[in-house]
Structure formats: structure tokens, C-alpha cells
CSV table of C-alpha atoms in Angstrom, one decimal:
chain,number,residue,atom,x,y,z
P,1,MET,CA,0.0,0.0,-0.1
P,2,SER,CA,1.5,3.3,-0.9
P,3,ALA,CA,2.2,5.9,1.5
P,4,PRO,CA,-0.3,9.2,1.6
P,5,THR,CA,1.3,12.2,-0.1
P,6,THR,CA,0.4,15.9,1.0
P,7,PRO,CA,1.3,18.7,-1.1
P,8,VAL,CA,3.7,21.2,0.5
P,9,PRO,CA,4.3,24.7,-0.9
P,10,VAL,CA,7.9,25.4,-1.7
P,11,LEU,CA,8.7,29.1,-1.7
P,12,VAL,CA,11.7,30.4,-3.8
P,13,ALA,CA,11.9,33.8,-2.2
P,14,PRO,CA,15.6,34.2,-1.9
P,15,ALA,CA,16.3,33.1,-5.6
P,16,SER,CA,13.4,35.4,-6.8
P,17,ARG,CA,14.7,38.2,-4.9
P,18,HIS,CA,18.3,37.8,-6.3
P,19,SER,CA,16.9,37.4,-9.9
P,20,SER,CA,14.9,40.5,-9.6
P,21,MET,CA,17.8,42.6,-8.4
P,22,ALA,CA,20.0,41.1,-11.1
P,23,GLY,CA,17.2,42.0,-13.6
P,24,LEU,CA,16.9,45.5,-12.5
P,25,ALA,CA,20.8,46.0,-12.9
P,26,ILE,CA,20.5,44.4,-16.5
P,27,GLY,CA,17.3,46.5,-17.3
P,28,LEU,CA,19.5,49.7,-16.3
P,29,LEU,CA,22.3,48.5,-18.6
P,30,SER,CA,19.9,47.9,-21.4
P,31,ALA,CA,18.5,51.6,-21.0
P,32,LEU,CA,22.0,53.1,-20.8
P,33,SER,CA,23.1,51.3,-24.0
P,34,PHE,CA,20.1,52.3,-25.9
P,35,ALA,CA,20.4,55.9,-24.5
P,36,SER,CA,23.8,56.5,-26.1
P,37,SER,CA,22.4,55.9,-29.8
P,38,GLY,CA,21.0,59.3,-30.0
P,39,SER,CA,23.9,61.1,-29.1
P,40,PHE,CA,26.2,59.2,-31.5
P,41,MET,CA,23.6,59.1,-34.5
P,42,LYS,CA,22.8,62.7,-34.2
P,43,PRO,CA,26.2,63.9,-35.5
P,44,LEU,CA,26.3,61.7,-38.3
P,45,MET,CA,22.7,62.7,-39.6
P,46,GLU,CA,23.5,66.4,-39.2
P,47,ALA,CA,26.7,65.5,-41.2
P,48,GLY,CA,24.7,64.0,-44.2
P,49,TRP,CA,24.0,60.4,-43.1
P,50,SER,CA,20.5,59.3,-44.0
P,51,LEU,CA,18.2,57.8,-41.7
P,52,GLY,CA,17.8,54.6,-44.1
P,53,ALA,CA,21.8,54.2,-43.9
P,54,THR,CA,22.1,54.7,-40.0
P,55,LEU,CA,19.2,52.2,-39.2
P,56,LEU,CA,20.5,49.6,-41.9
P,57,LEU,CA,24.0,49.7,-40.5
P,58,ARG,CA,22.8,49.6,-37.2
P,59,MET,CA,20.6,46.7,-37.2
P,60,GLY,CA,22.6,44.8,-39.9
P,61,GLY,CA,25.9,45.2,-37.7
P,62,ALA,CA,24.3,44.1,-34.6
P,63,ALA,CA,22.7,41.1,-36.2
P,64,LEU,CA,26.0,39.9,-37.6
P,65,ILE,CA,27.3,40.1,-34.1
P,66,LEU,CA,24.5,38.2,-32.2
P,67,ALA,CA,23.8,35.7,-35.2
P,68,PRO,CA,26.3,33.2,-33.8
P,69,VAL,CA,24.0,32.6,-31.0
P,70,LEU,CA,20.9,32.0,-33.1
P,71,ILE,CA,22.9,29.8,-35.4
P,72,VAL,CA,23.9,27.6,-32.0
P,73,THR,CA,20.6,27.4,-30.7
P,74,ILE,CA,19.3,26.2,-34.0
P,75,ARG,CA,21.9,23.5,-34.3
P,76,ARG,CA,21.3,22.5,-30.7
P,77,ARG,CA,17.5,22.4,-30.8
P,78,PRO,CA,15.9,21.0,-33.8
P,79,GLY,CA,12.8,22.6,-34.7
P,80,PHE,CA,13.4,25.8,-33.0
P,81,LEU,CA,12.5,28.0,-35.8
P,82,ARG,CA,9.4,25.9,-36.7
P,83,LYS,CA,8.2,26.5,-32.8
P,84,HIS,CA,9.4,30.0,-32.2
P,85,GLY,CA,9.8,31.4,-35.6
P,86,LEU,CA,6.6,33.5,-35.9
P,87,LEU,CA,7.4,34.9,-32.3
P,88,ILE,CA,10.9,36.0,-33.6
P,89,ILE,CA,9.6,37.8,-36.6
P,90,ALA,CA,6.9,39.4,-34.6
P,91,PHE,CA,9.6,40.7,-32.1
P,92,GLY,CA,12.1,41.8,-35.2
P,93,LEU,CA,9.0,43.7,-37.0
P,94,THR,CA,7.8,45.4,-33.8
P,95,GLY,CA,10.4,45.5,-31.1
P,96,VAL,CA,13.3,46.3,-33.4
P,97,ALA,CA,12.2,47.9,-36.7
P,98,GLY,CA,8.8,49.0,-36.0
P,99,CYS,CA,9.8,51.2,-32.9
P,100,GLN,CA,12.5,52.9,-34.8
P,101,ILE,CA,10.7,53.3,-38.2
P,102,PHE,CA,7.4,54.9,-36.6
P,103,TYR,CA,9.5,56.8,-34.1
P,104,PHE,CA,11.6,58.4,-36.9
P,105,ALA,CA,8.5,59.0,-39.3
P,106,ALA,CA,6.5,60.7,-36.5
P,107,LEU,CA,9.9,63.0,-36.1
P,108,GLN,CA,9.0,64.2,-39.5
P,109,ARG,CA,6.0,65.8,-38.6
P,110,MET,CA,6.3,66.7,-34.8
P,111,PRO,CA,8.8,67.8,-32.5
P,112,VAL,CA,11.2,65.3,-31.2
P,113,ALA,CA,10.2,66.0,-27.4
P,114,MET,CA,6.4,65.1,-28.0
P,115,ALA,CA,7.0,62.1,-30.1
P,116,LEU,CA,9.3,60.7,-27.4
P,117,LEU,CA,6.8,61.5,-24.8
P,118,ILE,CA,4.2,59.6,-26.9
P,119,GLN,CA,6.5,56.6,-27.6
P,120,TYR,CA,7.3,56.4,-23.9
P,121,LEU,CA,3.7,56.0,-22.9
P,122,ALA,CA,4.3,52.1,-23.6
P,123,PRO,CA,4.5,51.6,-19.5
P,124,VAL,CA,1.1,53.2,-19.3
P,125,LEU,CA,-0.2,50.9,-22.3
P,126,LEU,CA,0.8,47.7,-20.3
P,127,VAL,CA,-0.6,48.7,-17.2
P,128,GLY,CA,-4.1,49.2,-19.0
P,129,LEU,CA,-3.5,45.9,-20.9
P,130,ALA,CA,-3.1,44.1,-17.7
P,131,TRP,CA,-6.1,45.9,-16.3
P,132,VAL,CA,-7.9,44.6,-19.3
P,133,ARG,CA,-6.5,41.1,-19.4
P,134,THR,CA,-7.0,40.3,-15.4
P,135,ARG,CA,-10.1,42.7,-15.1
P,136,ARG,CA,-8.3,43.8,-11.7
P,137,ALA,CA,-7.5,47.5,-11.2
P,138,PRO,CA,-3.9,48.2,-10.9
P,139,SER,CA,-2.9,49.0,-7.0
P,140,ARG,CA,-2.6,52.6,-5.7
P,141,ARG,CA,1.1,52.2,-5.7
P,142,ILE,CA,1.2,51.3,-9.5
P,143,LEU,CA,-1.2,54.1,-10.4
P,144,ALA,CA,0.8,56.6,-8.3
P,145,GLY,CA,4.1,55.2,-9.9
P,146,SER,CA,2.4,55.6,-13.2
P,147,VAL,CA,1.3,59.4,-12.7
P,148,LEU,CA,4.8,60.3,-11.2
P,149,ALA,CA,6.7,58.6,-14.1
P,150,ILE,CA,4.6,60.3,-16.9
P,151,VAL,CA,4.8,63.8,-15.3
P,152,GLY,CA,8.5,63.4,-14.9
P,153,LEU,CA,8.8,62.2,-18.4
P,154,VAL,CA,6.9,65.5,-19.4
P,155,LEU,CA,9.3,67.9,-17.6
P,156,VAL,CA,12.3,65.8,-18.9
P,157,VAL,CA,11.4,66.0,-22.6
P,158,ASP,CA,10.0,69.6,-22.2
P,159,ILE,CA,7.1,69.7,-24.6
P,160,ALA,CA,6.3,73.4,-24.3
P,161,GLY,CA,5.1,74.9,-27.6
P,162,ALA,CA,4.6,71.8,-29.1
P,163,SER,CA,1.8,71.4,-31.8
P,164,PHE,CA,-0.5,68.7,-32.5
P,165,ASP,CA,-0.5,66.7,-35.6
P,166,LEU,CA,-2.9,63.9,-35.9
P,167,ILE,CA,-0.9,61.5,-38.2
P,168,GLY,CA,2.3,62.3,-36.3
P,169,THR,CA,0.6,61.3,-33.0
P,170,LEU,CA,-0.5,58.1,-34.7
P,171,LEU,CA,3.0,57.3,-35.7
P,172,ALA,CA,4.1,58.0,-32.4
P,173,LEU,CA,1.3,55.6,-30.9
P,174,ALA,CA,2.3,53.1,-33.3
P,175,ALA,CA,6.0,53.4,-31.8
P,176,ALA,CA,4.7,53.1,-28.5
P,177,ALA,CA,2.8,50.1,-29.1
P,178,CYS,CA,5.7,48.4,-30.8
P,179,THR,CA,7.6,49.4,-27.7
P,180,ALA,CA,5.0,47.7,-25.5
P,181,ALA,CA,5.3,44.6,-27.8
P,182,TYR,CA,9.0,44.8,-27.3
P,183,PHE,CA,8.5,44.2,-23.7
P,184,LEU,CA,5.5,41.5,-23.9
P,185,ILE,CA,7.5,39.3,-26.2
P,186,ALA,CA,11.0,39.7,-24.0
P,187,GLU,CA,8.9,38.4,-21.1
P,188,LYS,CA,8.5,35.3,-22.6
P,189,THR,CA,12.0,34.4,-23.2
P,190,GLY,CA,13.7,31.7,-20.9
P,191,ASP,CA,14.9,28.1,-21.2
P,192,ASP,CA,12.6,27.4,-24.0
P,193,ILE,CA,13.7,30.9,-25.8
P,194,PRO,CA,17.1,31.6,-25.0
P,195,PRO,CA,17.1,35.8,-24.7
P,196,LEU,CA,19.9,36.2,-26.9
P,197,ALA,CA,18.5,34.1,-29.5
P,198,LEU,CA,15.2,36.0,-29.6
P,199,ALA,CA,17.5,39.3,-29.9
P,200,SER,CA,19.5,38.0,-32.5
P,201,GLY,CA,16.6,36.7,-34.7
P,202,GLY,CA,14.7,40.1,-34.1
P,203,LEU,CA,17.6,41.9,-35.4
P,204,ILE,CA,18.0,39.7,-38.4
P,205,THR,CA,14.3,40.5,-39.2
P,206,GLY,CA,14.7,44.0,-38.5
P,207,ALA,CA,17.9,44.5,-41.0
P,208,LEU,CA,15.9,42.3,-43.6
P,209,LEU,CA,13.0,44.6,-43.3
P,210,MET,CA,15.4,47.5,-43.8
P,211,GLY,CA,17.3,46.1,-46.5
P,212,VAL,CA,14.1,45.9,-48.4
P,213,LEU,CA,13.1,49.5,-47.7
P,214,VAL,CA,16.5,50.8,-48.8
P,215,GLY,CA,16.7,48.6,-51.8
P,216,THR,CA,13.4,49.7,-53.0
P,217,GLY,CA,14.3,53.1,-52.6
P,218,PHE,CA,11.6,53.8,-49.9
P,219,LEU,CA,14.2,55.1,-47.6
P,220,ALA,CA,17.3,56.5,-49.1
P,221,PHE,CA,21.0,55.5,-48.4
P,222,THR,CA,23.3,58.1,-48.1
P,223,ALA,CA,26.7,57.6,-45.9
P,224,PRO,CA,29.3,60.1,-46.5
P,225,ALA,CA,32.8,59.5,-45.3
P,226,VAL,CA,32.9,62.3,-43.0
P,227,ASP,CA,34.4,63.3,-39.6
P,228,VAL,CA,32.0,64.3,-36.6
P,229,VAL,CA,32.7,65.9,-33.3
P,230,LEU,CA,32.2,63.7,-30.2
P,231,ALA,CA,33.0,65.1,-26.6
P,232,GLY,CA,35.2,67.9,-28.3
P,233,VAL,CA,37.1,65.7,-30.5
P,234,SER,CA,37.1,65.2,-34.2
P,235,VAL,CA,36.7,61.4,-35.1
P,236,PRO,CA,36.0,59.8,-38.2
P,237,TRP,CA,32.6,58.3,-39.3
P,238,TYR,CA,33.1,54.7,-38.5
P,239,ILE,CA,33.8,55.4,-34.7
P,240,PRO,CA,30.1,56.5,-34.0
P,241,ILE,CA,28.7,54.0,-36.0
P,242,VAL,CA,30.7,51.3,-34.5
P,243,TRP,CA,29.5,52.1,-31.3
P,244,VAL,CA,26.0,52.5,-32.1
P,245,ILE,CA,26.0,48.8,-33.5
P,246,VAL,CA,28.1,47.3,-30.7
P,247,VAL,CA,27.0,49.1,-27.6
P,248,ALA,CA,23.8,51.0,-28.3
P,249,THR,CA,22.2,48.0,-30.5
P,250,ALA,CA,23.7,44.7,-29.8
P,251,GLY,CA,24.3,45.5,-26.2
P,252,GLY,CA,20.8,47.3,-25.6
P,253,TYR,CA,18.9,44.3,-27.2
P,254,ALA,CA,20.9,42.1,-25.5
P,255,PHE,CA,20.6,43.2,-22.0
P,256,GLY,CA,16.9,44.5,-22.4
P,257,VAL,CA,15.4,41.1,-23.5
P,258,ARG,CA,17.2,39.3,-20.6
P,259,ALA,CA,16.0,42.0,-18.3
P,260,GLY,CA,12.2,41.6,-19.7
P,261,SER,CA,12.3,37.9,-18.9
P,262,MET,CA,13.6,38.5,-15.3
P,263,LEU,CA,11.6,41.4,-14.4
P,264,GLY,CA,8.3,40.7,-16.4
P,265,SER,CA,6.9,43.1,-19.0
P,266,ARG,CA,5.5,46.0,-16.7
P,267,VAL,CA,8.5,46.4,-14.3
P,268,ALA,CA,10.7,46.3,-17.4
P,269,SER,CA,8.9,48.9,-19.1
P,270,PHE,CA,9.0,51.5,-16.4
P,271,VAL,CA,12.8,50.5,-15.9
P,272,GLY,CA,13.1,51.5,-19.6
P,273,LEU,CA,12.0,55.1,-18.7
P,274,THR,CA,15.4,55.7,-17.3
P,275,GLU,CA,16.9,55.7,-20.9
P,276,VAL,CA,15.5,59.2,-21.2
P,277,LEU,CA,17.8,60.2,-18.1
P,278,PHE,CA,20.9,58.5,-19.4
P,279,ALA,CA,20.3,60.1,-22.9
P,280,LEU,CA,20.2,63.4,-21.2
P,281,LEU,CA,23.6,62.7,-19.3
P,282,ILE,CA,25.3,61.1,-22.5
P,283,ALA,CA,24.3,64.2,-24.6
P,284,TRP,CA,25.7,66.5,-21.9
P,285,LEU,CA,29.1,64.6,-22.1
P,286,VAL,CA,29.2,63.8,-25.7
P,287,ILE,CA,27.7,66.7,-27.7
P,288,ALA,CA,27.6,69.2,-24.7
P,289,GLU,CA,23.6,69.8,-24.6
P,290,VAL,CA,23.4,70.7,-20.8
P,291,PRO,CA,20.1,69.6,-19.2
P,292,THR,CA,17.9,72.1,-17.1
P,293,LEU,CA,16.8,72.2,-13.6
P,294,MET,CA,13.3,71.3,-14.5
P,295,GLN,CA,14.7,68.1,-16.5
P,296,ALA,CA,16.9,67.1,-13.5
P,297,VAL,CA,13.4,67.3,-11.2
P,298,GLY,CA,11.6,65.3,-14.0
P,299,GLY,CA,14.2,63.0,-13.9
P,300,ALA,CA,14.0,62.4,-10.0
P,301,MET,CA,10.2,61.9,-10.7
P,302,ILE,CA,10.8,59.1,-13.2
P,303,LEU,CA,13.0,57.4,-10.8
P,304,ALA,CA,10.6,57.6,-7.9
P,305,GLY,CA,7.7,56.2,-10.1
P,306,VAL,CA,9.9,53.4,-11.2
P,307,ILE,CA,10.6,52.6,-7.4
P,308,LEU,CA,7.0,52.7,-6.5
P,309,VAL,CA,6.0,50.2,-9.4
P,310,ARG,CA,9.0,48.1,-8.3
P,311,SER,CA,7.9,48.1,-4.8
P,312,ASP,CA,4.5,46.8,-5.3
P,313,PRO,CA,3.7,43.8,-3.6
P,314,GLY,CA,2.2,42.2,-6.7
P,315,GLU,CA,5.2,43.1,-8.6
P,316,ALA,CA,8.2,42.7,-6.1
P,317,ALA,CA,6.8,39.3,-4.6
P,318,LYS,CA,5.8,37.1,-7.2
P,319,GLU,CA,6.8,34.0,-5.3
P,320,GLU,CA,4.7,31.2,-6.5
P,321,ALA,CA,4.2,28.2,-4.5
P,322,ALA,CA,5.0,24.7,-6.1
P,323,SER,CA,3.8,21.5,-4.6
P,324,VAL,CA,6.0,18.4,-4.0
P,325,PRO,CA,4.9,15.1,-2.4
P,326,LEU,CA,5.7,14.5,1.3
P,327,VAL,CA,6.3,10.9,1.8
P,328,PRO,CA,5.9,10.0,5.8
P,329,ALA,CA,8.4,7.7,7.2
P,330,PRO,CA,6.9,4.0,7.4
């Protein structure tokens, strides 16, 4: 006769807490990496580089760097692309290409600050999506953190005098939706879908799409061999483009997807707001754009909002009880 079994919950709080802190650090590294792209791309584009050339080299170069990870994954896991190919393509079309194409398209019709503000509504979209999916209202802490972060974002990007443009607003909202998709898909990575394999496949997809857009003439390809000024020093064109490829793109996506799998889409998206703060600091150091006192206040509010969302019990303590059989001694 078999011994009776009793399910006993096993809590994994210490490991979960350690993983969450590591995810927070990786998320901040991702935001820092992404934030450097603007300061290094802006001098190139001001010197005559076209958007098509910059984005194609950015995505294509980063795809080449991470491609070995996807190749190894495919070799070790037969059927990997058949099982996860659609998700990888979706990530490439939204989280890689869509974010950038829609954002830069919006810039053609509206000020940078307004387009940036709308794109970074992604965390609010994810809070609303969670509300709809679970039919449970967000906690007061999450709502307060959302309000603080968005008000801080308004102060940081400084939208004073910005005019309304319907098409530009819709394009920026599409960029926000793609950014939300980036965090939602990144959350699905883990043992079954390695984060680096998803980042690699997404970048390859994005680079292929950019290749089509440039090859068909939809986006121009202009990349003159010019010198640009970074941190007061004149450097050849390949210095900023190599930085954008290696650090701001390959590093940004590699860290970002990993952080999404560790933190979850909602917290990761709020941590991603720190990209705006890092962008201000890097612009100050690299191209001498000094932030104002109001922007500093806004930055503090963003950080306070991130801390509030992160400290919410529903987000900070996702400890799930697992059941294992307890077999009494005979």
C-alpha cells in the first residue's frame, strides 16, 4: 500500500529576490546602452547620413554580432525555428524595426520631445493591458508610480510649445505600441527561448526589412565618409557607427530582452524609462547639451515612479508556491 502524500508549498523567495535585483541591474544597463544611440547618431545625420543608412547599418551590424547565438541555438534544438519562428519575426517587426521606423516617421511631422513622450507611454499601455486582461484594477502604488513617471517624463522632454499633428501622433502611438510589444515578447524568453536567440533573430528580421526599404528606394541610403565631433574631439564616421552597432544596439537588445524575462514586461518597461535620463547625461558629456533644472526634477520623478512600481507587492513578490509530495516515514 502506498504512503499518503501531502502537497507542501515550496517558496523560492531568496532566489526570486536575487533574480529581480539582477534583472533591475541588467535593465538599467540596457537603458544606458540604448540611450547612447541618439548622441552618436545625431552628429552623423547632421553631417549628411540618411536615416535609411544609419538604421540599416545599425540593425545589420548588430545582427551579425549576435547571429552566432541564433545559429548555435538552431543547431542544438531541432525545430526551434518551426516552434518559435513567428514570435521571433513578430519581435523583429515590432520591437526592433517598428519602434525605430514609426518613431523617426513621427519626427518628420512633430517635435522630438512630443514624439518621445508619446512613444514612452508604453508602460502606461502595459498597465492598461494588464487591467483589461486580469479585470483587476492596478494597485494605488502602481497608479501613483505611473502618474509620477509620466509627469516626470513630460518635464524631462520639455514639450512647451509643441503643436498637435494627428498623423504624427498616430505614428508615435504606433511606436509606443511596438515598444510595448518589445517588452511583452521579451517577457516570454527563458529556457525554451534563450533571450540572446530572440534578440539575434529580431535584429536579423529588422535588418532584412530595412534592406527591403532601402533597396526599393522607400528610404534613401546616404553614408558619406565624414568626420564628426564627439566630446569635443573630431573623429572619423566609423567611430560613432561602431559604437551604435556594438553598444547601443547589440548590447541594448541583448541586455533588454534578458531584463524583460527576469522582471516581467510591466516593471521592465518602467525601468526602460530611465533611458531618457541616461540620454540626457550622455548628450551632456558627448555633444555638450546641458540639461536644465526642470529636467533634473523630472528625472527624479521618473526614478520615484519606477521605485513605486517596483516596490508594489504584486510585482516585487511574485513567489509562486510549488507542490511536492511529502512521503511520511514508514
